[in-house]
Amino acid sequence: MPRKWALLICFVFVVISIFWFVNDKYIVKRERKSDTIEKLKDSARTTFGNKLVDSGLLDFSSNQLGELPDNILAQLLGSVVNSSTHMYGAKDNHGTSLDCLRIISTTVTGVVRYLGVYHHMRKDIKKYQIHLAQSFDLMQWEFLRVLVTNADMPSFGVDVRTGWILLVYEDFISGSGLVPCSIGIRLYKGVHKLIAGDSAVKYVAPNTFSKIEGTPNVYSYDSLRGYASIGFHFFNETLKRDEVAWANLTNFPEVATWNTVLDDAHNLALTRIGATGNIGARSVLSTQENGQVVICEGNIQGPPLHKTKWDQWRVWLLRRNSSKVFSVTKINLKTHLGSQGVGNPFVAIVPNPDKTESGIQRVLFVSYFLFGEGAKKGESGQLIFTKKLKTHS
């Protein structure tokens, strides 16, 4: 064999040997790194959750909150005693209870402002009203204006690209009394329009399941496509209880169409775990690739169903997509005195109002209503609390 061919073969052999040696080292290192990551994840699943609940400081990236194990996330959403801030029987500066408070955040001239909607029964006119208030610390709320009269159960949907805001609510369409009721929608083309009470469009959806339809929430809103996915409850005349459905709102606001479908997955999932009474309000915590994390309420009173037992309301954590519920986890409320009877859940991740806290850019805001029949003294009414999110770069 010519000498040059022998040298070439030796060179190729050396190159191949080096390649396999380096690759093998890389694979081993990658496997070790992967094992380490999995061990950290396992450790987080077993110990991290208790640390989070006990400290009140979530050492977790805010966009990963929905990826926490269900039992840990349920603890965070249920533990008031280890919250960063909290308030029982929350009221605005006029002394009006912040019933069923839902919030959004905005920044004006560099200052974070929170806007909240809630309902109030005006006894003098015997009608519910939807109020708008503002806060700069999430605990103290200043009344701004009445947005809607003869309506309750408000909630928001926001398209952050355009700044357009959907206000959805339960509309008592007769003008007197609570029946019939439908889903009402108002469109505000910006925060300034909302604060001014200047809605561009007012829409009342047609009833499709019963004469009682309400407690809406917005699963998603795309103002550029004129589309919104909206959940709501209706009274099932056959089963004699409230159940949930959802609607696809399209061509809004030009020529709006409202198409509804029974949310069998939601109703069946809650019924199977014991919510044999009314099934009601819901709130989206986060949206992920395979679906959404939803917080919802249901009543566990057993049949036959007569007058609602308010102390039997409970809340759950659902992971789901449009057609399937993947898991249901009960949120065990832990108040300072041990109240039960909790409903009307709302959760949101918003900017931290305290800018002096370095590295804590956002907080988890949680809102529940504690019914008087199940609440301990001093804890009934609107409950609000926060948990700090220590974010990472």
PDB file of C-alpha atoms in Angstrom, residues 238-348:
ATOM      1  CA  THR A 238     -84.632  19.491  33.202  1.00  0.00           C
ATOM      2  CA  LEU A 239     -82.015  19.081  35.931  1.00  0.00           C
ATOM      3  CA  LYS A 240     -83.217  22.107  37.897  1.00  0.00           C
ATOM      4  CA  ARG A 241     -79.734  23.514  38.364  1.00  0.00           C
ATOM      5  CA  ASP A 242     -77.318  25.982  36.778  1.00  0.00           C
ATOM      6  CA  GLU A 243     -74.878  24.579  34.212  1.00  0.00           C
ATOM      7  CA  VAL A 244     -72.334  26.223  31.939  1.00  0.00           C
ATOM      8  CA  ALA A 245     -72.041  26.782  28.219  1.00  0.00           C
ATOM      9  CA  TRP A 246     -69.963  28.969  25.981  1.00  0.00           C
ATOM     10  CA  ALA A 247     -70.482  31.185  22.983  1.00  0.00           C
ATOM     11  CA  ASN A 248     -68.468  32.205  19.965  1.00  0.00           C
ATOM     12  CA  LEU A 249     -69.009  35.898  19.321  1.00  0.00           C
ATOM     13  CA  THR A 250     -68.007  36.701  15.737  1.00  0.00           C
ATOM     14  CA  ASN A 251     -68.088  39.735  13.420  1.00  0.00           C
ATOM     15  CA  PHE A 252     -68.122  41.972  16.463  1.00  0.00           C
ATOM     16  CA  PRO A 253     -68.949  44.801  16.581  1.00  0.00           C
ATOM     17  CA  GLU A 254     -70.036  45.230  12.941  1.00  0.00           C
ATOM     18  CA  VAL A 255     -72.653  42.493  12.446  1.00  0.00           C
ATOM     19  CA  ALA A 256     -72.328  40.405  15.571  1.00  0.00           C
ATOM     20  CA  THR A 257     -73.314  36.736  15.587  1.00  0.00           C
ATOM     21  CA  TRP A 258     -73.717  34.670  18.749  1.00  0.00           C
ATOM     22  CA  ASN A 259     -73.377  30.887  18.492  1.00  0.00           C
ATOM     23  CA  THR A 260     -73.572  28.793  21.663  1.00  0.00           C
ATOM     24  CA  VAL A 261     -72.708  25.249  22.683  1.00  0.00           C
ATOM     25  CA  LEU A 262     -73.309  23.312  25.896  1.00  0.00           C
ATOM     26  CA  ASP A 263     -70.041  22.861  27.811  1.00  0.00           C
ATOM     27  CA  ASP A 264     -70.533  19.151  28.531  1.00  0.00           C
ATOM     28  CA  ALA A 265     -66.890  18.597  29.479  1.00  0.00           C
ATOM     29  CA  HIS A 266     -67.013  21.236  32.236  1.00  0.00           C
ATOM     30  CA  ASN A 267     -70.418  20.183  33.592  1.00  0.00           C
ATOM     31  CA  LEU A 268     -69.593  16.479  33.643  1.00  0.00           C
ATOM     32  CA  ALA A 269     -66.147  16.967  35.204  1.00  0.00           C
ATOM     33  CA  LEU A 270     -67.528  18.963  38.141  1.00  0.00           C
ATOM     34  CA  THR A 271     -70.542  16.693  38.612  1.00  0.00           C
ATOM     35  CA  ARG A 272     -68.277  13.641  38.843  1.00  0.00           C
ATOM     36  CA  ILE A 273     -66.237  15.142  41.669  1.00  0.00           C
ATOM     37  CA  GLY A 274     -69.305  16.104  43.716  1.00  0.00           C
ATOM     38  CA  ALA A 275     -70.678  19.419  42.410  1.00  0.00           C
ATOM     39  CA  THR A 276     -74.224  18.094  42.068  1.00  0.00           C
ATOM     40  CA  GLY A 277     -75.747  21.506  42.731  1.00  0.00           C
ATOM     41  CA  ASN A 278     -75.329  24.667  40.676  1.00  0.00           C
ATOM     42  CA  ILE A 279     -72.242  25.120  38.491  1.00  0.00           C
ATOM     43  CA  GLY A 280     -71.329  28.742  37.989  1.00  0.00           C
ATOM     44  CA  ALA A 281     -68.610  31.355  37.596  1.00  0.00           C
ATOM     45  CA  ARG A 282     -65.148  30.761  36.134  1.00  0.00           C
ATOM     46  CA  SER A 283     -61.877  32.626  35.549  1.00  0.00           C
ATOM     47  CA  VAL A 284     -58.870  31.875  33.313  1.00  0.00           C
ATOM     48  CA  LEU A 285     -55.494  31.915  35.075  1.00  0.00           C
ATOM     49  CA  SER A 286     -53.283  31.107  32.090  1.00  0.00           C
ATOM     50  CA  THR A 287     -53.373  29.894  28.511  1.00  0.00           C
ATOM     51  CA  GLN A 288     -50.840  27.276  27.388  1.00  0.00           C
ATOM     52  CA  GLU A 289     -50.169  25.239  24.274  1.00  0.00           C
ATOM     53  CA  ASN A 290     -52.529  22.415  25.168  1.00  0.00           C
ATOM     54  CA  GLY A 291     -55.306  24.485  26.714  1.00  0.00           C
ATOM     55  CA  GLN A 292     -56.151  26.711  29.653  1.00  0.00           C
ATOM     56  CA  VAL A 293     -55.962  26.688  33.446  1.00  0.00           C
ATOM     57  CA  VAL A 294     -59.418  27.663  34.702  1.00  0.00           C
ATOM     58  CA  ILE A 295     -60.647  28.384  38.234  1.00  0.00           C
ATOM     59  CA  CYS A 296     -64.365  27.679  38.697  1.00  0.00           C
ATOM     60  CA  GLU A 297     -67.128  27.303  41.275  1.00  0.00           C
ATOM     61  CA  GLY A 298     -69.682  24.604  41.972  1.00  0.00           C
ATOM     62  CA  ASN A 299     -72.172  23.717  44.703  1.00  0.00           C
ATOM     63  CA  ILE A 300     -71.846  20.362  46.468  1.00  0.00           C
ATOM     64  CA  GLN A 301     -75.320  20.226  48.002  1.00  0.00           C
ATOM     65  CA  GLY A 302     -76.948  16.913  47.228  1.00  0.00           C
ATOM     66  CA  PRO A 303     -80.243  16.332  45.425  1.00  0.00           C
ATOM     67  CA  PRO A 304     -83.108  16.921  45.592  1.00  0.00           C
ATOM     68  CA  LEU A 305     -82.138  20.478  44.752  1.00  0.00           C
ATOM     69  CA  HIS A 306     -84.269  23.164  46.317  1.00  0.00           C
ATOM     70  CA  LYS A 307     -83.158  26.532  47.587  1.00  0.00           C
ATOM     71  CA  THR A 308     -79.414  27.060  47.172  1.00  0.00           C
ATOM     72  CA  LYS A 309     -77.311  26.263  50.234  1.00  0.00           C
ATOM     73  CA  TRP A 310     -74.732  29.035  50.134  1.00  0.00           C
ATOM     74  CA  ASP A 311     -72.328  27.399  52.574  1.00  0.00           C
ATOM     75  CA  GLN A 312     -71.957  24.503  50.115  1.00  0.00           C
ATOM     76  CA  TRP A 313     -70.175  26.493  47.370  1.00  0.00           C
ATOM     77  CA  ARG A 314     -66.607  25.375  46.593  1.00  0.00           C
ATOM     78  CA  VAL A 315     -63.933  26.190  43.980  1.00  0.00           C
ATOM     79  CA  TRP A 316     -61.788  23.982  41.737  1.00  0.00           C
ATOM     80  CA  LEU A 317     -58.827  24.167  39.388  1.00  0.00           C
ATOM     81  CA  LEU A 318     -59.433  22.760  35.882  1.00  0.00           C
ATOM     82  CA  ARG A 319     -56.980  22.079  33.075  1.00  0.00           C
ATOM     83  CA  ARG A 320     -58.840  21.927  29.806  1.00  0.00           C
ATOM     84  CA  ASN A 321     -59.143  22.703  26.129  1.00  0.00           C
ATOM     85  CA  SER A 322     -62.269  23.485  24.127  1.00  0.00           C
ATOM     86  CA  SER A 323     -63.581  19.922  24.237  1.00  0.00           C
ATOM     87  CA  LYS A 324     -61.914  18.090  27.130  1.00  0.00           C
ATOM     88  CA  VAL A 325     -61.143  18.542  30.820  1.00  0.00           C
ATOM     89  CA  PHE A 326     -57.794  16.920  31.626  1.00  0.00           C
ATOM     90  CA  SER A 327     -57.815  17.277  35.420  1.00  0.00           C
ATOM     91  CA  VAL A 328     -59.890  18.670  38.289  1.00  0.00           C
ATOM     92  CA  THR A 329     -58.314  19.677  41.610  1.00  0.00           C
ATOM     93  CA  LYS A 330     -60.209  21.076  44.569  1.00  0.00           C
ATOM     94  CA  ILE A 331     -58.951  24.381  45.964  1.00  0.00           C
ATOM     95  CA  ASN A 332     -59.203  24.057  49.742  1.00  0.00           C
ATOM     96  CA  LEU A 333     -59.676  27.552  51.088  1.00  0.00           C
ATOM     97  CA  LYS A 334     -57.528  28.316  54.132  1.00  0.00           C
ATOM     98  CA  THR A 335     -58.635  31.543  55.813  1.00  0.00           C
ATOM     99  CA  HIS A 336     -57.447  32.870  59.154  1.00  0.00           C
ATOM    100  CA  LEU A 337     -60.603  31.696  60.952  1.00  0.00           C
ATOM    101  CA  GLY A 338     -61.613  28.714  58.801  1.00  0.00           C
ATOM    102  CA  SER A 339     -64.447  30.063  56.639  1.00  0.00           C
ATOM    103  CA  GLN A 340     -66.194  27.868  54.060  1.00  0.00           C
ATOM    104  CA  GLY A 341     -68.742  28.672  51.399  1.00  0.00           C
ATOM    105  CA  VAL A 342     -66.620  30.280  48.670  1.00  0.00           C
ATOM    106  CA  GLY A 343     -67.533  31.251  45.110  1.00  0.00           C
ATOM    107  CA  ASN A 344     -67.151  33.771  42.306  1.00  0.00           C
ATOM    108  CA  PRO A 345     -63.431  33.092  41.768  1.00  0.00           C
ATOM    109  CA  PHE A 346     -61.125  35.458  39.904  1.00  0.00           C
ATOM    110  CA  VAL A 347     -57.361  35.197  39.385  1.00  0.00           C
ATOM    111  CA  ALA A 348     -54.879  37.358  37.490  1.00  0.00           C
TER     112      ALA A 348
END
